[in-house]
XYZ file of N, CA and C in Angstrom:
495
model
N -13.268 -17.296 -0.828
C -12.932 -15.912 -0.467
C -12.386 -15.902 0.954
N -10.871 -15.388 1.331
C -10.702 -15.360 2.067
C -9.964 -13.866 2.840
N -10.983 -13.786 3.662
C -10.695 -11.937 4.012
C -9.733 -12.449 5.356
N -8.451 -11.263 5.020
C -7.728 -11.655 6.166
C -7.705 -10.073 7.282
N -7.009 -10.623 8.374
C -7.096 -9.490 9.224
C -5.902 -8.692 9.337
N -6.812 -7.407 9.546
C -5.422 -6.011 9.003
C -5.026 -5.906 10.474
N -3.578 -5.898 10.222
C -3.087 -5.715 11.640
C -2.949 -4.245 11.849
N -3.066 -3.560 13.529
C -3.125 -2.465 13.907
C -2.092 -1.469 14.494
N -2.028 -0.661 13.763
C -1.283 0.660 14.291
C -1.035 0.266 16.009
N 0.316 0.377 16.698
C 1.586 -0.022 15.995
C 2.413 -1.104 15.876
N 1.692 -2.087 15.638
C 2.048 -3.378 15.291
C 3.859 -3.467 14.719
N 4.803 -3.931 15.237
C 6.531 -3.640 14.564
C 6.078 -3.814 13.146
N 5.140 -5.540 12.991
C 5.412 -5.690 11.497
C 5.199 -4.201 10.185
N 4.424 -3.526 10.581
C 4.131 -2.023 9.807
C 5.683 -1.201 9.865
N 6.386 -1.216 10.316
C 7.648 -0.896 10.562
C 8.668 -1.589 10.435
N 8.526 -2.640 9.429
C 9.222 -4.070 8.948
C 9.154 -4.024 7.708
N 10.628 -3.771 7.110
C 11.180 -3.864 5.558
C 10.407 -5.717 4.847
N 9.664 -5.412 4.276
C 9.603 -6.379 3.716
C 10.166 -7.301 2.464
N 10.459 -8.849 2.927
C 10.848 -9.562 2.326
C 10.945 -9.625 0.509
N 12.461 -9.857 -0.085
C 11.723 -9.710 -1.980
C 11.266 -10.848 -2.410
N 9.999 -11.179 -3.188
C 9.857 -12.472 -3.521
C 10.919 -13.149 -4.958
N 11.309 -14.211 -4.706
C 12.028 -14.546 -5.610
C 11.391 -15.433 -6.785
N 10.559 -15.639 -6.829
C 9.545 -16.348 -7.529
C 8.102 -16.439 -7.583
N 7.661 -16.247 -8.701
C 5.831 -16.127 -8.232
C 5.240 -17.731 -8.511
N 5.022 -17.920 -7.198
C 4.246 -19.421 -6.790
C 2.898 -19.448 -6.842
N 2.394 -20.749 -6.882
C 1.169 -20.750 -6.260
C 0.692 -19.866 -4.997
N 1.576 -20.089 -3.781
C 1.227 -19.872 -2.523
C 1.372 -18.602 -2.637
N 2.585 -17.662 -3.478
C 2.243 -16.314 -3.959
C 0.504 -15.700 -4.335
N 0.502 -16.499 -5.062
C -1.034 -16.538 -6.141
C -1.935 -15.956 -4.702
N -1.585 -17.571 -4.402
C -3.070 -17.249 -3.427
C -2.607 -16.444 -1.809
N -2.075 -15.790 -1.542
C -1.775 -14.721 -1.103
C -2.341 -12.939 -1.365
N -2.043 -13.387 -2.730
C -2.849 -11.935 -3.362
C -3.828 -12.390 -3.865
N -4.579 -13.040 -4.121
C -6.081 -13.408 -3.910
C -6.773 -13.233 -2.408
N -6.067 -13.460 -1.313
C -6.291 -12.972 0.119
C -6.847 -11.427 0.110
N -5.217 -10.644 -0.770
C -5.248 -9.554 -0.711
C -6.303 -9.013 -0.902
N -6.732 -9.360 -2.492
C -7.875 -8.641 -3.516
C -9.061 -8.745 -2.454
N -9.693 -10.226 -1.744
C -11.163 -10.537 -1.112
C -10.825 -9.606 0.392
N -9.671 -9.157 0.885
C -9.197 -8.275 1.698
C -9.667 -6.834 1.827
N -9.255 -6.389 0.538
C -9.044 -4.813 0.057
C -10.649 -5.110 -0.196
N -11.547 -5.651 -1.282
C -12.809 -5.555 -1.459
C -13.817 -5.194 -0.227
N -13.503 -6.137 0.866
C -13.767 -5.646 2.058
C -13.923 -4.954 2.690
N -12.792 -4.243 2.466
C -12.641 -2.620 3.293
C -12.555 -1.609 1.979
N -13.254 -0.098 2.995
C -13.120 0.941 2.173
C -11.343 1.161 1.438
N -11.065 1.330 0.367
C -9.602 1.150 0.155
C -9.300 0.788 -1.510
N -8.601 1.606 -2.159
C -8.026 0.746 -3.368
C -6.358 0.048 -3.484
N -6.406 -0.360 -2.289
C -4.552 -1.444 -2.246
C -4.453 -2.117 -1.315
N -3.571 -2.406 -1.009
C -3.324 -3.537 0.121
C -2.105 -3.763 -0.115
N -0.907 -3.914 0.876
C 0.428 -4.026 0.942
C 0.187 -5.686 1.878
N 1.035 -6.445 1.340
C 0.961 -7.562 1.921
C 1.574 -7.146 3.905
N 2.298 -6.872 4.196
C 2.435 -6.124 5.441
C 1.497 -6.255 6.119
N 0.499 -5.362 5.685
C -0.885 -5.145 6.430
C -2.013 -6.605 6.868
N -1.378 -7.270 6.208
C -2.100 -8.503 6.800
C -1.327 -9.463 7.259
N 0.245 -9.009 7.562
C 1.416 -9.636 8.287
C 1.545 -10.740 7.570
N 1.796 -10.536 6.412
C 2.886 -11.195 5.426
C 3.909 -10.534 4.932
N 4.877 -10.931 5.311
C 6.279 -9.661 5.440
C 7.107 -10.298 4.074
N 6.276 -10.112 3.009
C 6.748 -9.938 1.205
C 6.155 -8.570 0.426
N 7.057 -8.434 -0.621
C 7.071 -7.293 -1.071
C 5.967 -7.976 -2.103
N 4.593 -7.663 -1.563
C 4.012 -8.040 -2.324
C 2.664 -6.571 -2.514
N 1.777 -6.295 -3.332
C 0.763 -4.924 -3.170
C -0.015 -5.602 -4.391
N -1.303 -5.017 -3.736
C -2.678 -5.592 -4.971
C -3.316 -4.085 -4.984
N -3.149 -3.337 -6.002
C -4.190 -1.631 -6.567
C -5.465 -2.254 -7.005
N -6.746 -1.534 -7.343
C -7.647 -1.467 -7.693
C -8.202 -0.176 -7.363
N -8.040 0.779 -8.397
C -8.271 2.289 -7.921
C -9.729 2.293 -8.819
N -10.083 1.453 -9.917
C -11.075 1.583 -10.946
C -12.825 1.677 -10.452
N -13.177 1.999 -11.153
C -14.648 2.560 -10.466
C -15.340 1.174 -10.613
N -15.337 0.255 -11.311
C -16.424 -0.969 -11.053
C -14.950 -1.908 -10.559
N -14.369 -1.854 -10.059
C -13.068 -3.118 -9.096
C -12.665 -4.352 -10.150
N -12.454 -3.883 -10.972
C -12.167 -4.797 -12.388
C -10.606 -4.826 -12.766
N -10.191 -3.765 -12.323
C -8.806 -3.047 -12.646
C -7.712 -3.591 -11.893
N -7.578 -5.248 -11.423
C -6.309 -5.754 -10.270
C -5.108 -5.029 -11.148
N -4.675 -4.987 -10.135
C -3.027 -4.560 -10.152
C -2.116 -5.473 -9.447
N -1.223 -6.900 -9.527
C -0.656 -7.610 -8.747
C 0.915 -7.073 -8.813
N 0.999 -7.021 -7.677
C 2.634 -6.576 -7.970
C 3.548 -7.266 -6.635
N 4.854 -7.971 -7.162
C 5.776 -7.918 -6.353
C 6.938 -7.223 -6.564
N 7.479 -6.756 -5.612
C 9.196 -6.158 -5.677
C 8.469 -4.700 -6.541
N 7.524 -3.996 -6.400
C 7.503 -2.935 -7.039
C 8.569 -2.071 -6.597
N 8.833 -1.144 -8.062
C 9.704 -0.131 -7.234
C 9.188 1.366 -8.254
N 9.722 2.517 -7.813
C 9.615 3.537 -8.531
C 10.884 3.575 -9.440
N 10.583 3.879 -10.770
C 11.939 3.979 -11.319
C 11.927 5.727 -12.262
N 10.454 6.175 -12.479
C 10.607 7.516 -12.778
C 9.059 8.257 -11.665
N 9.032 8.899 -11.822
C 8.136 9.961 -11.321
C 7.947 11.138 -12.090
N 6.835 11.795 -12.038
C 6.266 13.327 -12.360
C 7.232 14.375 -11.576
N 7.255 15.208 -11.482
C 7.558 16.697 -11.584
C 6.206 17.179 -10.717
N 5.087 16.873 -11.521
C 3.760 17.669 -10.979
C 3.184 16.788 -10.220
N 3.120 17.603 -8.415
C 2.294 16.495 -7.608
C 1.139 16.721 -7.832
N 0.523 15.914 -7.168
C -0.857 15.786 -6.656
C -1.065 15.202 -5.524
N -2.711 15.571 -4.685
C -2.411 15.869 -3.440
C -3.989 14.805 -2.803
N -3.660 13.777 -1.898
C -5.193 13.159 -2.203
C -5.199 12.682 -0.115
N -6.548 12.709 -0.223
C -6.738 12.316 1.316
C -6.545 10.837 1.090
N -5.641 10.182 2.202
C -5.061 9.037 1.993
C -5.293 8.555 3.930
N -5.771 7.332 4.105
C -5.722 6.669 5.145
C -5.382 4.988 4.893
N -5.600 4.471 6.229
C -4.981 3.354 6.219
C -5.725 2.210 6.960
N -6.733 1.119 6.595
C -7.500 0.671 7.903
C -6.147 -0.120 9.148
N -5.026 0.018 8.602
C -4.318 -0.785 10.437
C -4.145 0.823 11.673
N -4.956 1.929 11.062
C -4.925 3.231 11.723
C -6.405 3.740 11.428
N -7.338 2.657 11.664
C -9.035 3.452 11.461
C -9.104 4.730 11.730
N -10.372 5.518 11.544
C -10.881 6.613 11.370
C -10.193 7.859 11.377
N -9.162 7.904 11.211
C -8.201 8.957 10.930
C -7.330 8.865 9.205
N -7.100 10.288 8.704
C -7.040 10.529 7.630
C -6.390 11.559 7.260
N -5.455 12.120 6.140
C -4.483 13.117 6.098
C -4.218 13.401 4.415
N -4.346 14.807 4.126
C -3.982 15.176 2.814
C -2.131 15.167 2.471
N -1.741 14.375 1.391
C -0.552 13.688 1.289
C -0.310 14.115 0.094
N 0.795 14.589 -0.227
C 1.314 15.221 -1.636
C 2.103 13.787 -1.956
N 2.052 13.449 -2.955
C 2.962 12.285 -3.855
C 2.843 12.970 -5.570
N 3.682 12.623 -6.121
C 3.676 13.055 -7.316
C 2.555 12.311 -8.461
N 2.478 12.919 -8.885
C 0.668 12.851 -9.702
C 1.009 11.688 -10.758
N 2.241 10.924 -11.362
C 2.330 10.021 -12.282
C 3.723 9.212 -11.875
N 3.725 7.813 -12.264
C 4.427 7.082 -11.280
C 4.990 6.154 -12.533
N 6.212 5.344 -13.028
C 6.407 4.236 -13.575
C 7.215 3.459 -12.995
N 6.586 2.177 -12.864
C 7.016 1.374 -11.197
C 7.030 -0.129 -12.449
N 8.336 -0.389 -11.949
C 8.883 -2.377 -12.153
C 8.806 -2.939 -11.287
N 8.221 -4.283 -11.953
C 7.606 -5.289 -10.809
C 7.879 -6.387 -11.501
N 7.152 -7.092 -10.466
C 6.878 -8.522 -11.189
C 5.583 -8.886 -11.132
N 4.874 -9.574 -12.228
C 3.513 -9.632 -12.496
C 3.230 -11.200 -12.021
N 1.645 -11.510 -12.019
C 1.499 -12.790 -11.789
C 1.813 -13.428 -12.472
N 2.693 -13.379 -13.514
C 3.023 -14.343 -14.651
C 4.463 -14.550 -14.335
N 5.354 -13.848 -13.425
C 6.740 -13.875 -12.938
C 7.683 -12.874 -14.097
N 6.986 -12.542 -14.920
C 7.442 -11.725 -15.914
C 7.960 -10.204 -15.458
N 8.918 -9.536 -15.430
C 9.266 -8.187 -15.089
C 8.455 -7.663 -15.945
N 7.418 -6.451 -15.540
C 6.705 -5.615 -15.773
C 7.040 -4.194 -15.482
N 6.760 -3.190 -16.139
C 6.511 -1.744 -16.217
C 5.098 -1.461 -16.508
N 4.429 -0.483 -15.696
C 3.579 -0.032 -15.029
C 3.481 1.616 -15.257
N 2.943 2.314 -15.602
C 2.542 3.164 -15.897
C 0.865 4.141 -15.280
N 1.680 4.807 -13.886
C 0.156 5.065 -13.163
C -0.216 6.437 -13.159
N -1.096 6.929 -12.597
C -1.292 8.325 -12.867
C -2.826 8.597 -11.675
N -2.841 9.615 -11.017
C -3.866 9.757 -10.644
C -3.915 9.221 -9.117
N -5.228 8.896 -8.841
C -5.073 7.810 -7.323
C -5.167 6.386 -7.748
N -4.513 5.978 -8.675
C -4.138 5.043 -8.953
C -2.426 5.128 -8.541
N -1.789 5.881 -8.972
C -0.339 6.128 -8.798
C 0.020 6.727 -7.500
N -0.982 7.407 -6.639
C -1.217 7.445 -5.414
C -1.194 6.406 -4.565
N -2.370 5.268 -4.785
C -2.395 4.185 -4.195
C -0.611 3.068 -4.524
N -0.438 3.168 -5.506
C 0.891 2.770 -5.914
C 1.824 2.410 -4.822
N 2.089 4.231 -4.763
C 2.633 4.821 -4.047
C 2.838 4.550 -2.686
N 1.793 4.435 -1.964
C 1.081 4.406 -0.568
C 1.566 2.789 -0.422
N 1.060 1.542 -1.120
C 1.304 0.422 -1.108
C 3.011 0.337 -0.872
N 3.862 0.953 -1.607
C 5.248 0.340 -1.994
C 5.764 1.232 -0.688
N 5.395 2.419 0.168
C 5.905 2.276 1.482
C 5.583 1.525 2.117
N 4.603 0.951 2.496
C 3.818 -0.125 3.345
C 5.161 -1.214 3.133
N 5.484 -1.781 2.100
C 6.396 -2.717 1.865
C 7.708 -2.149 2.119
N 7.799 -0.967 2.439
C 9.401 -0.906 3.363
C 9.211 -0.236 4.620
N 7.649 -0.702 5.453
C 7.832 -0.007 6.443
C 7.419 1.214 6.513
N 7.117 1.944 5.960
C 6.495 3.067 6.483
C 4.985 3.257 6.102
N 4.690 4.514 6.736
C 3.017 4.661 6.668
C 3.306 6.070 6.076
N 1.469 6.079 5.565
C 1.230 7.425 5.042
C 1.785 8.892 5.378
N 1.277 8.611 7.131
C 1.489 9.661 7.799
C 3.214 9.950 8.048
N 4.042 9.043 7.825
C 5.694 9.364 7.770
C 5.977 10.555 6.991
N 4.630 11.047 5.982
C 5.235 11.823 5.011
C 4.767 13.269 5.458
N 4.380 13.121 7.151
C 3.698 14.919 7.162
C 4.862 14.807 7.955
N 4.796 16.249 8.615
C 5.577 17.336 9.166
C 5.337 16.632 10.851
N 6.230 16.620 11.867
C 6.105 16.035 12.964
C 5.042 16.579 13.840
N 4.549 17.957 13.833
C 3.422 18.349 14.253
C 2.149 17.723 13.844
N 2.014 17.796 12.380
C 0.654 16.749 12.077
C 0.776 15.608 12.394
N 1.881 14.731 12.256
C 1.653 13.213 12.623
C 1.899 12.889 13.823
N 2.227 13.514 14.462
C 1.323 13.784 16.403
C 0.560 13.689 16.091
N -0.484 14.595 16.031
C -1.575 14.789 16.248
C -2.507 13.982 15.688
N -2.541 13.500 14.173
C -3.265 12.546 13.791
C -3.424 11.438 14.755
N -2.028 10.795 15.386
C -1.671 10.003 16.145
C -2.722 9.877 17.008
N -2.443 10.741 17.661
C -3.289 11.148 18.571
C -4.517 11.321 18.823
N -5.171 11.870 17.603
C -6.363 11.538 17.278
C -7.027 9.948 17.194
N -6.227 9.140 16.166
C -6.249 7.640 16.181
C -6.172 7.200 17.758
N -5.433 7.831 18.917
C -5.569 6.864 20.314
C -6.947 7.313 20.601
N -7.190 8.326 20.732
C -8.401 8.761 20.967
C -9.516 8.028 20.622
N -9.595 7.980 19.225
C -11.013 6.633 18.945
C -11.157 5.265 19.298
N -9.580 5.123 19.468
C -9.632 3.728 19.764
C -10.184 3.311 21.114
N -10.000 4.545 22.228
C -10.282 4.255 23.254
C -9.577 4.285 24.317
């Protein structure tokens, strides 16, 4: 088990388009095995490879109530979406103790590539398709908070310097 370290708000790499993988390797493999003993770690159901400054389009979900439910994905992308959002408090540990209600659309069908290198379709819904969601900006660079209004993400900001110290 190897827990890696989440890099911190504002680190460039969080603001760094990440790399597409062109093949799922071993060293892929065990990358998102990092991820999974990573995310288990911390309060959280995803992990964007980013966040532990590996700059591949890589994201591991586990939104399921007993953590049984991996989700491995590279090169995810959105290819349809809902109509009807939904609206979920969403944070980030490379931005501890701060937190923000985030509208994303409530059902998600995202192509990837699976650990088998096989193109996959994905079918999410819920804070599962939330977390999705949240992961596949992480992999082009942006954060949660990109998606409020410039007054709130001040201030969250701001809040986050504050705890830190």
């Amino acid at each position: 088990m190897t827990v890696r370290k989440i890099l911190q708000w504002p680190d460039k790499r969080l603001r760094t388009r990440a790399d597409e993988v062109h093949e799922i390797t071993d060293e892929v493999r065990a990358i998102w095995q990092d991820m999974v003993d990573t995310m288990d770690a911390m309060p959280g159901v995803g992990l964007g490879a980013p966040q532990i400054g590996v700059m591949l389009q890589l994201a591991v979900v586990d939104a399921s109530a007993d953590r049984k439910k991996r989700i491995l994905m590279a090169n995810p992308q959105v290819i349809e979406s809902s109509a009807k959002p939904n609206e979920y408090e969403e944070a980030s540990p490379c931005l501890p103790g701060v937190s923000a209600r985030i509208t994303r659309p409530r059902a998600v069908s995202v192509r990837y590539l699976n650990a088998d290198g096989v193109i996959a379709r994905g079918e999410f819904v819920g804070l599962e398709a939330t977390s999705v969601q949240h992961q596949i900006d992480h992999l082009a660079g942006r954060m949660y908070f990109d998606r409020l209004s410039k007054t709130k993400r001040d201030m969250l900001l701001r809040k986050a310097q504050k705890l830190k110290g």
